[in-house]
mmCIF file of C-alpha atoms and ligand atoms in Angstrom:
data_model
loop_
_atom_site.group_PDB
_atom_site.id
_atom_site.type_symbol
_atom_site.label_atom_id
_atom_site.label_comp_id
_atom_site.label_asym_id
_atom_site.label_seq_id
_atom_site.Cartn_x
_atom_site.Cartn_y
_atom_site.Cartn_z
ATOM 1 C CA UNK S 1 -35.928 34.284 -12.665
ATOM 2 C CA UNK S 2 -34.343 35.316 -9.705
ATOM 3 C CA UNK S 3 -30.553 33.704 -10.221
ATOM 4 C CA UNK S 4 -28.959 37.188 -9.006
ATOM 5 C CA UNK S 5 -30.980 37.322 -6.188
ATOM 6 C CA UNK S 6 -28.271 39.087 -3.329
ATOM 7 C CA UNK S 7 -25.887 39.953 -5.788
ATOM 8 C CA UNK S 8 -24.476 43.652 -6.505
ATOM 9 C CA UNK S 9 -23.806 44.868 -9.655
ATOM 10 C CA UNK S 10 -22.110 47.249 -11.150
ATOM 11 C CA UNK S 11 -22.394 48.444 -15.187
ATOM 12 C CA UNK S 12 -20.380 51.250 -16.824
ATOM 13 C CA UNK S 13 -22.402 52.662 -20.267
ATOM 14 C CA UNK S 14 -25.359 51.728 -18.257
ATOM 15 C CA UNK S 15 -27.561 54.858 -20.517
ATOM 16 C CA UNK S 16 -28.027 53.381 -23.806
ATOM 17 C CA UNK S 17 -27.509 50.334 -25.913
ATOM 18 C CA UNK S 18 -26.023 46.852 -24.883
ATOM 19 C CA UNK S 19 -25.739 48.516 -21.346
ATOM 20 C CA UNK S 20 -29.004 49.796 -20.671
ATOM 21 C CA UNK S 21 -30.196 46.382 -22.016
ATOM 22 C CA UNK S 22 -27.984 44.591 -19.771
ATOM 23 C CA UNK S 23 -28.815 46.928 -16.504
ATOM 24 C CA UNK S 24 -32.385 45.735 -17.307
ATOM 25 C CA UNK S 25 -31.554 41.876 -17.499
ATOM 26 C CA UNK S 26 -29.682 41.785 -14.366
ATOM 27 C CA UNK S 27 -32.651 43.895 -12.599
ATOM 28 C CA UNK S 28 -35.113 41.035 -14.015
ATOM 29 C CA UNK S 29 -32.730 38.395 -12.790
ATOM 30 C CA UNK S 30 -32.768 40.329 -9.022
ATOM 31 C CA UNK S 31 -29.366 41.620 -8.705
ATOM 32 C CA UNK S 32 -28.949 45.235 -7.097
ATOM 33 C CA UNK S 33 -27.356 47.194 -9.527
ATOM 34 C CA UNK S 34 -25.272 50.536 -9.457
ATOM 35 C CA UNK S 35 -25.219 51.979 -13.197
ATOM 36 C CA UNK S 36 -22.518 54.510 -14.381
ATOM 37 C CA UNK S 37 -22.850 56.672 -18.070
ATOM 38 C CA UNK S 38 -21.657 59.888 -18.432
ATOM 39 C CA UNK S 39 -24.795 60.764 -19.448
ATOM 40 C CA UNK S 40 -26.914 61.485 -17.034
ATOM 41 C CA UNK S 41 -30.398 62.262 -18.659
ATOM 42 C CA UNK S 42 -29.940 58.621 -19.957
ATOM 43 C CA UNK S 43 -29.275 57.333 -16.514
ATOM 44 C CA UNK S 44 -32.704 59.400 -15.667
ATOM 45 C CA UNK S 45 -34.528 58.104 -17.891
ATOM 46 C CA UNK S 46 -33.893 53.990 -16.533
ATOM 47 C CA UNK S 47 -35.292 54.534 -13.411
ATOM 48 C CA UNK S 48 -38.619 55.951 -14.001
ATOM 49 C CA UNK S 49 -39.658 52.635 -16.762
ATOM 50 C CA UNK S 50 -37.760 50.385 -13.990
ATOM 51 C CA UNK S 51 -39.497 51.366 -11.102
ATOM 52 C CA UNK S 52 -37.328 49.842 -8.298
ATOM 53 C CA UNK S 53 -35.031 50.299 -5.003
ATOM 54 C CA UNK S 54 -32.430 47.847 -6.577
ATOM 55 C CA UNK S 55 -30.826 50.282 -8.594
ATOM 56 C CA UNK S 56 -28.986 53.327 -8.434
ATOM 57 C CA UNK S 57 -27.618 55.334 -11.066
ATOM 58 C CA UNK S 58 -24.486 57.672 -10.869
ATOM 59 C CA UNK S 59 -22.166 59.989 -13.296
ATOM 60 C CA UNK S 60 -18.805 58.084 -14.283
ATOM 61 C CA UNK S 61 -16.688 58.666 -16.792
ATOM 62 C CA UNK S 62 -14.821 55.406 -16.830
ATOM 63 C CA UNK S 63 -11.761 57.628 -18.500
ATOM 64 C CA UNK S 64 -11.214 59.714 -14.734
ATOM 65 C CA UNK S 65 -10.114 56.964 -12.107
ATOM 66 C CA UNK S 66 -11.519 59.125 -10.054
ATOM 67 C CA UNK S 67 -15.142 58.534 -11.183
ATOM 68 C CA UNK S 68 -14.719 54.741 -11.412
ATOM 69 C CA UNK S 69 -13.679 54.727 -7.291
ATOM 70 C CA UNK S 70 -16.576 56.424 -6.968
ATOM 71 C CA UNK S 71 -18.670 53.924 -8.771
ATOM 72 C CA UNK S 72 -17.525 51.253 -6.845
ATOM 73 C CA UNK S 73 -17.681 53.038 -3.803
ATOM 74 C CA UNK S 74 -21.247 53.489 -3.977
ATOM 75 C CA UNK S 75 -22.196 49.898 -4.831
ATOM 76 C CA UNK S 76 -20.330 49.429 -1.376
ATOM 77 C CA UNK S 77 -21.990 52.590 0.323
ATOM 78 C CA UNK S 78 -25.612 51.794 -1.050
ATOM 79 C CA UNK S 79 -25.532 47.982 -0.895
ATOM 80 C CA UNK S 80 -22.801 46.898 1.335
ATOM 81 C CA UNK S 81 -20.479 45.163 -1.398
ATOM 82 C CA UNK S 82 -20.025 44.162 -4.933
ATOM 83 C CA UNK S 83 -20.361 41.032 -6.674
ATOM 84 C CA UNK S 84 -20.592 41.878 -10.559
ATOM 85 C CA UNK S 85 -18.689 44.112 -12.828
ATOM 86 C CA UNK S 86 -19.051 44.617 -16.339
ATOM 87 C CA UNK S 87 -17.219 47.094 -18.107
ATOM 88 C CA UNK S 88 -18.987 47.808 -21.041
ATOM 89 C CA UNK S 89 -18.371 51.634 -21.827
ATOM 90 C CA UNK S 90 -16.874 51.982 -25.349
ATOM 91 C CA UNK S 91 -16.983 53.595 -28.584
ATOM 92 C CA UNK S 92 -15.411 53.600 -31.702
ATOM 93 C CA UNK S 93 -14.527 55.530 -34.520
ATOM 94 C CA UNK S 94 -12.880 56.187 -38.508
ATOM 95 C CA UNK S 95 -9.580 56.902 -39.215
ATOM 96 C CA UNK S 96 -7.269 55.567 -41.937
ATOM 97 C CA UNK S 97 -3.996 54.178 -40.582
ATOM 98 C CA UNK S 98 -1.441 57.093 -42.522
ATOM 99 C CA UNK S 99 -4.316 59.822 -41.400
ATOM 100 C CA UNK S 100 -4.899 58.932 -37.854
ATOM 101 C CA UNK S 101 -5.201 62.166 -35.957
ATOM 102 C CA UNK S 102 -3.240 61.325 -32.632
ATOM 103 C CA UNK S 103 -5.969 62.551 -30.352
ATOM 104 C CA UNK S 104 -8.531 60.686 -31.899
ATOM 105 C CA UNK S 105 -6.026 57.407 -31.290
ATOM 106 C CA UNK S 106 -5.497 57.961 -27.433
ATOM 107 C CA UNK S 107 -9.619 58.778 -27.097
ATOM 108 C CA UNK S 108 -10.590 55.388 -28.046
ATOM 109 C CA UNK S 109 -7.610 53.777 -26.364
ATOM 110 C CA UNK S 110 -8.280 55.872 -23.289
ATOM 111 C CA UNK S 111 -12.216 54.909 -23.236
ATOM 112 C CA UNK S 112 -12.095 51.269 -24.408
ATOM 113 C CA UNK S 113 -8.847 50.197 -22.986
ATOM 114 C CA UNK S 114 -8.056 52.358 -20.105
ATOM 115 C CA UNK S 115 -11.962 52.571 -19.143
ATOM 116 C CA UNK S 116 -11.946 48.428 -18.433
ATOM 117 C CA UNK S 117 -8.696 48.738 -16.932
ATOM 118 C CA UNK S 118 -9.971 51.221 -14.842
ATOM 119 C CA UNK S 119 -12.985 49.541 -13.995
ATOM 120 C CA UNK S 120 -11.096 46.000 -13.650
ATOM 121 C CA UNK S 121 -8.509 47.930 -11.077
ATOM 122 C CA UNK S 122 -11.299 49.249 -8.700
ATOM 123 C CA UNK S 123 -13.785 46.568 -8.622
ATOM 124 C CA UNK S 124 -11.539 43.635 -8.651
ATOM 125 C CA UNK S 125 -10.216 45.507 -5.449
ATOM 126 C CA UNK S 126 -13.196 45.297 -3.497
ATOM 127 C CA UNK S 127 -14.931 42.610 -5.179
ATOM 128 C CA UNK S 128 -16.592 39.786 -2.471
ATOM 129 C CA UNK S 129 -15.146 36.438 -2.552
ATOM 130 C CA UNK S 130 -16.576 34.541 -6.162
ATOM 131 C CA UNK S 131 -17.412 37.518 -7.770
ATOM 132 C CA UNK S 132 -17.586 37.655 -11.892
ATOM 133 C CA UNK S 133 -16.266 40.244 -14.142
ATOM 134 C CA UNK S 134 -17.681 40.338 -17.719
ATOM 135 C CA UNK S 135 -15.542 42.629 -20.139
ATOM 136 C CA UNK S 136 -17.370 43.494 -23.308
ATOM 137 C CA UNK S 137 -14.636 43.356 -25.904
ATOM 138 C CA UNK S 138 -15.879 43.248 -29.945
ATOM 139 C CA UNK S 139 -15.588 40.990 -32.864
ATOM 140 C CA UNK S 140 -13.186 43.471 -33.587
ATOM 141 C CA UNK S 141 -10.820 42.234 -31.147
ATOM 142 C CA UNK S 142 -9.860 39.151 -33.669
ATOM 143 C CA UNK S 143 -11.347 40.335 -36.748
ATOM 144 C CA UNK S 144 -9.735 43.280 -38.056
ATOM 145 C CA UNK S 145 -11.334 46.387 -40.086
ATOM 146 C CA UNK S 146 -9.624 48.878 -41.889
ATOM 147 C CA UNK S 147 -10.502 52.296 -40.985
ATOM 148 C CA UNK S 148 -10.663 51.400 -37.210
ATOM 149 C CA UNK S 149 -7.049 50.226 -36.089
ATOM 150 C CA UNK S 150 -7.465 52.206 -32.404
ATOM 151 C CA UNK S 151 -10.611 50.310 -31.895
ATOM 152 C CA UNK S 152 -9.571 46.903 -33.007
ATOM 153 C CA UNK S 153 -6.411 47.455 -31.117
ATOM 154 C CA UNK S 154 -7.719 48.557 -28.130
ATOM 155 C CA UNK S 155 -10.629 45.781 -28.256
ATOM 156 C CA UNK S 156 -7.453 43.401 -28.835
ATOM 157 C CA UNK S 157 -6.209 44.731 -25.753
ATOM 158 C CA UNK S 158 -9.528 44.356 -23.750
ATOM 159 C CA UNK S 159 -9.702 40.405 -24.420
ATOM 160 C CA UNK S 160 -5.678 40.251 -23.145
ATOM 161 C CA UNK S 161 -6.341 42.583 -20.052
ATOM 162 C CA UNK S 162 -9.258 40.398 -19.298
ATOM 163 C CA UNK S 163 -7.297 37.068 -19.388
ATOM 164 C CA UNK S 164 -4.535 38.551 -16.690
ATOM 165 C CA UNK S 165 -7.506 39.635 -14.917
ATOM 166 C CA UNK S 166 -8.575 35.910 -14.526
ATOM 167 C CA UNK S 167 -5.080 35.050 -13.597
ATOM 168 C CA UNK S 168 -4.726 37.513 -11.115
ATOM 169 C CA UNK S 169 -8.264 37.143 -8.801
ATOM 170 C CA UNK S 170 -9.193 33.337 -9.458
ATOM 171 C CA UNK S 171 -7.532 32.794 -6.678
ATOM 172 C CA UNK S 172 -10.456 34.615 -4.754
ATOM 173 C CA UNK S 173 -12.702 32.657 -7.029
ATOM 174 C CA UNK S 174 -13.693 35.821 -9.195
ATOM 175 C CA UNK S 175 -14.281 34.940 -12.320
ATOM 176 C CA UNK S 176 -13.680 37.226 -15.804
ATOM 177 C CA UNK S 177 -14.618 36.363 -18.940
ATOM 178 C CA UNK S 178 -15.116 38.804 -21.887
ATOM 179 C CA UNK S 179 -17.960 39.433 -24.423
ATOM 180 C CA UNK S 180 -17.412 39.854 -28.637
ATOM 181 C CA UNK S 181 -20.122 41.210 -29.767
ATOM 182 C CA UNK S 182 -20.458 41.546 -34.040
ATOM 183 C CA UNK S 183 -23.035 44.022 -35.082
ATOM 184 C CA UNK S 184 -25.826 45.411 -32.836
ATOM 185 C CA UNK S 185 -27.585 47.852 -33.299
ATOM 186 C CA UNK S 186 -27.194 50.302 -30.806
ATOM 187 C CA UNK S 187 -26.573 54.304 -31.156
ATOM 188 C CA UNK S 188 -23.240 53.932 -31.640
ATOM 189 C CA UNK S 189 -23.946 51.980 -35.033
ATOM 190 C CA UNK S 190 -26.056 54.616 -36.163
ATOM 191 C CA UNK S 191 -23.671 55.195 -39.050
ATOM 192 C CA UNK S 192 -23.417 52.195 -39.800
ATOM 193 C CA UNK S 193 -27.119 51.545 -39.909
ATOM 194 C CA UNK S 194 -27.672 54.564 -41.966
ATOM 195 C CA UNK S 195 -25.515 53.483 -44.539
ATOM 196 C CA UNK S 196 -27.293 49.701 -45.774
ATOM 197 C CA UNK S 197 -23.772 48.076 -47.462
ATOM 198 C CA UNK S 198 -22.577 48.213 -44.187
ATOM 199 C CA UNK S 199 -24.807 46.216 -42.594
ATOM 200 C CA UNK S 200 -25.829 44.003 -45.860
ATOM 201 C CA UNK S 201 -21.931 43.193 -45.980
ATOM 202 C CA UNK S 202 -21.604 41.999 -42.179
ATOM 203 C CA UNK S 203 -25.066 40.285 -42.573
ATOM 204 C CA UNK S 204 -23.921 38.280 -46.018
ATOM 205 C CA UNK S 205 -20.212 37.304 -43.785
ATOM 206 C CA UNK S 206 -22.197 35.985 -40.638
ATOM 207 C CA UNK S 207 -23.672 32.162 -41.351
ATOM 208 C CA UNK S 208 -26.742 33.775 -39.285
ATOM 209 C CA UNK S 209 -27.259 36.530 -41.871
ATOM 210 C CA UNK S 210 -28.490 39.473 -39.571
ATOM 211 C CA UNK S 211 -26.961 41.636 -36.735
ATOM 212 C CA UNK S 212 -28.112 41.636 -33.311
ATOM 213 C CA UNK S 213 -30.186 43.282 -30.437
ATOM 214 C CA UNK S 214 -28.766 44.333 -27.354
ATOM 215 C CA UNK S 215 -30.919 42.316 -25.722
ATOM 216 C CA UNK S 216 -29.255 39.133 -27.396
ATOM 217 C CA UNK S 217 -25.718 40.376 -25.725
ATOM 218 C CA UNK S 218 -27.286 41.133 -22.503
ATOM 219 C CA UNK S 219 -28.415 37.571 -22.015
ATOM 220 C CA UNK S 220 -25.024 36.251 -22.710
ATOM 221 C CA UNK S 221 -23.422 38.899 -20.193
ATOM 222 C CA UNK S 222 -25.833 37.870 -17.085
ATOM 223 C CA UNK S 223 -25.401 33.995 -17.794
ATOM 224 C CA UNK S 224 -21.319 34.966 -17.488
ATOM 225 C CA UNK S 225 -22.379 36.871 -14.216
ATOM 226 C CA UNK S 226 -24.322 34.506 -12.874
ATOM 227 C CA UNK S 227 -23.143 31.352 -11.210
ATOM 228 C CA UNK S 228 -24.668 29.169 -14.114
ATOM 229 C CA UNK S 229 -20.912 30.014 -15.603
ATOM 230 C CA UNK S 230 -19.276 28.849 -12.646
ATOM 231 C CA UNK S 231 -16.536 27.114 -14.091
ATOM 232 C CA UNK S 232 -15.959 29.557 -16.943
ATOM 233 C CA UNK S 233 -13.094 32.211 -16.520
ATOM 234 C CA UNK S 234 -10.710 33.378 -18.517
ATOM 235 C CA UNK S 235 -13.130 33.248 -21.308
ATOM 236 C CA UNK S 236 -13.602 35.150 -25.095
ATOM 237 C CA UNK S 237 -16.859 34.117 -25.880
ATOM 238 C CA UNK S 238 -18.075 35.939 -29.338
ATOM 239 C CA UNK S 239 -22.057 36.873 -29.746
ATOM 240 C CA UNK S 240 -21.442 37.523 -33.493
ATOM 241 C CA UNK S 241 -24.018 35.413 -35.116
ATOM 242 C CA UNK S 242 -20.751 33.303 -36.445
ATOM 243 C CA UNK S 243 -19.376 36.491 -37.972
ATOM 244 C CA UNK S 244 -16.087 35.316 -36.791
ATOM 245 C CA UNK S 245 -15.655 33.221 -39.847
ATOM 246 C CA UNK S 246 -15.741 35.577 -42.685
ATOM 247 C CA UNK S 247 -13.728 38.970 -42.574
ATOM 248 C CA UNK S 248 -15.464 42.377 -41.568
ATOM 249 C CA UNK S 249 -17.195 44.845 -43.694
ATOM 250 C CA UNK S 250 -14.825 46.951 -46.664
ATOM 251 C CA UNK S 251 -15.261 50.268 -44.439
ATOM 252 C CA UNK S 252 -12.970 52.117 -46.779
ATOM 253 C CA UNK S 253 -14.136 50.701 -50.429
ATOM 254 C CA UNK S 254 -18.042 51.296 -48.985
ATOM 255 C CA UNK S 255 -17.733 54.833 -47.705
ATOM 256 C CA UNK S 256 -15.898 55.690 -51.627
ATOM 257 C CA UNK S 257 -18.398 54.253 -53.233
ATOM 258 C CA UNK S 258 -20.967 56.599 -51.773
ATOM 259 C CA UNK S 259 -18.816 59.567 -51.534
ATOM 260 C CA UNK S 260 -18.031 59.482 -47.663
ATOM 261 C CA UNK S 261 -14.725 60.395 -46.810
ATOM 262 C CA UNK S 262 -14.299 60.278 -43.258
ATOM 263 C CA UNK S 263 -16.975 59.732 -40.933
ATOM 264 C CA UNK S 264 -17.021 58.825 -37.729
ATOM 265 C CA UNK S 265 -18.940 55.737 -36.561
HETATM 266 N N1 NAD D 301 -22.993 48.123 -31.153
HETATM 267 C C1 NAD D 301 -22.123 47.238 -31.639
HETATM 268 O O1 NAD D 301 -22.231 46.789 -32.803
HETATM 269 C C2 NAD D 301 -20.991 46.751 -30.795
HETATM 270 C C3 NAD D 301 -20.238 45.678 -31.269
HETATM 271 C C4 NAD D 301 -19.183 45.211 -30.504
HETATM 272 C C5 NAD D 301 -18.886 45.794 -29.298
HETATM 273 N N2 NAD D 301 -19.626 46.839 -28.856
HETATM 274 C C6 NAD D 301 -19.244 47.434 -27.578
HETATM 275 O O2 NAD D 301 -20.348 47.423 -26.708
HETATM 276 C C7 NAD D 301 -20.191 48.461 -25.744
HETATM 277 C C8 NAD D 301 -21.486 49.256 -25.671
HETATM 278 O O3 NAD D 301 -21.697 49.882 -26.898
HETATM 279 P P1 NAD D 301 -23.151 50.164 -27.497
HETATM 280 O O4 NAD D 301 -23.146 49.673 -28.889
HETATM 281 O O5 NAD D 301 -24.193 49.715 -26.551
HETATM 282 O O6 NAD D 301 -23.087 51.746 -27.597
HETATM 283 P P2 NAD D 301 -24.056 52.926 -27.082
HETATM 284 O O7 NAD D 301 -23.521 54.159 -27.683
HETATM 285 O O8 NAD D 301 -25.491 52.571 -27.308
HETATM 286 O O9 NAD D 301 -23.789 52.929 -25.517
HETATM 287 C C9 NAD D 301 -22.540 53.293 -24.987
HETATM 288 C C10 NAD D 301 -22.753 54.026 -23.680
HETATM 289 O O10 NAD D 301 -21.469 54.355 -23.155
HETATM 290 C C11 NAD D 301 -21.517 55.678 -22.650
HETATM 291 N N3 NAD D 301 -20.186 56.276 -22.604
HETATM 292 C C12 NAD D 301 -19.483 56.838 -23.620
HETATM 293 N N4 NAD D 301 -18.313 57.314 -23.168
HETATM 294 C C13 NAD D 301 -18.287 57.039 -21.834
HETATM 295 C C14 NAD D 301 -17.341 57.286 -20.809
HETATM 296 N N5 NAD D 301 -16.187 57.944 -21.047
HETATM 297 N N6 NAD D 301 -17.613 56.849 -19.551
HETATM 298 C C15 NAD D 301 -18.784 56.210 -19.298
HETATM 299 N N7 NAD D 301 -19.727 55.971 -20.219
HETATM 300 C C16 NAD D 301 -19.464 56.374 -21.471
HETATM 301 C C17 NAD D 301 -22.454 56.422 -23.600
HETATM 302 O O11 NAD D 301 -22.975 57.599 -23.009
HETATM 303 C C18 NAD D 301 -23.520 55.353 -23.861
HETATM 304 O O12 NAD D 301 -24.571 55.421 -22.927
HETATM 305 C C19 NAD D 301 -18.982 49.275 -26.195
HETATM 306 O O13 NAD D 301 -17.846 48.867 -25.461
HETATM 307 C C20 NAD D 301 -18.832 48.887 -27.651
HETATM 308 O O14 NAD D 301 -17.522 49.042 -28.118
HETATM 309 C C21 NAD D 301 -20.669 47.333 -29.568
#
């Protein structure tokens, strides 16, 4: 399929996860595509299993706004515009509420919030005429967990940011709708994978009864960046196998009963 044919792209946490699995779908679906990570062996290691001129990989660290005009620079540099943005650089972490550790608060609000900000600021600036931003928020954005009130928050925040976004540039016809995925298993989750409640307890709440690939979130993001969403803006669309419904895994009960006491996820 070739629905991205002409179209420039641009990915933040392109190295690993639902972002290396969604560099990969909008390569397949022939969009040119400028990847940021911070880590750059990870961004080395895409190009030589996608062997292609339509992509080009750079360091960003979507927390420096310095990086992110950079980013978007080069899409505009190295393929003369930019079409596509998804800011999908994020990670989370475990902190009870009365515990919280400020620093470890303004990290996740400064990478998950400030990052798409960030992102949203310098593409939406340059962005061509009927553009389309996807913004990959979380279940957690609706569904709270205890143990992760900076991530939920700032995921919360993510969904909101997105809607002004919409608001703001649909009068140039760009488009931004935002992603909630539940479980996938990605590096990030690795805790959570390594520890089987976890993942029995979010399986047992979804009606689908499993967690995801990235490659089932990657689909979802290139339909929302490609004009088969044309009329969709504005947009929370969950990928959560119906998670939604039930209420998230017992972080805090689950890590007592095996003798954790605070890990980070
Ligand atoms: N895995 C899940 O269950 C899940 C669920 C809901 C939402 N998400 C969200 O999906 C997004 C991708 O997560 P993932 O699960 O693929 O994780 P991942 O760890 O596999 O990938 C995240 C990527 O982001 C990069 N990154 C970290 N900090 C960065 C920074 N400051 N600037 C630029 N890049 C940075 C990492 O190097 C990594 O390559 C995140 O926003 C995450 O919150 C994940």
């Amino acid at each position: 399929m070739s629905r991205l044919a002409g179209k420039v792209a641009l990915i933040t946490g392109a190295a690993s996860g639902i972002g290396l699995a969604t560099t990969r779908r909008l390569l397949d679906d022939g969009a040119m595509v400028v990847a940021g990570d911070i880590d750059e062996a990870g961004l080395a290691a895409i190009s030589p299993k996608t062997s292609t001129d339509r992509l080009v990989t750079a360091r960003c660290d979507v927390t420096q706004e310095i990086d992110v005009e950079n980013l978007v620079s080069l899409a505009v540099s190295h393929f003369g515009g930019l079409d596509i943005a998804i800011a999908n650089a994020g990670a989370g972490g475990y902190a009870l509420l009365t515990e919280h550790p400020l620093g470890e608060w303004q990290r996740i609000i400064d990478l998950c919030l400030t990052g798409v900000f960030l992102t949203v600021k310098h593409s939406g600036a340059v962005m061509r005429d009927n553009g389309s931003i996807v913004t990959v928020a979380s279940l957690n954005a609706i569904q709270p967990s205890r143990g992760m009130a900076a991530y939920c928050t700032a995921k919360a925040g993510v969904a909101m940011l997105s809607r002004v976004a919409a608001m703001e540039l649909g009068p140039r016809g760009i488009r931004v709708n935002t992603v909630a995925p539940g479980l996938v298993q990605t590096n990030a989750t690795g805790t959570f994978f390594a520890i089987p409640p976890i993942v029995e307890e979010f399986a047992e709440n979804a009606p689908l009864g499993r967690y995801a690939s990235p490659d089932e979130i990657a689909s979802v993001i290139a339909f929302l960046a490609s004009n088969d969403s044309s009329y969709m803006s504005a947009s929370f669309v969950s990928i959560d196998g119906g998670g939604n419904t039930g209420r998230y895994p017992n972080l805090p009960a689950i890590f007592e009963q095996i003798g954790f006491q605070s890990p980070s996820t």
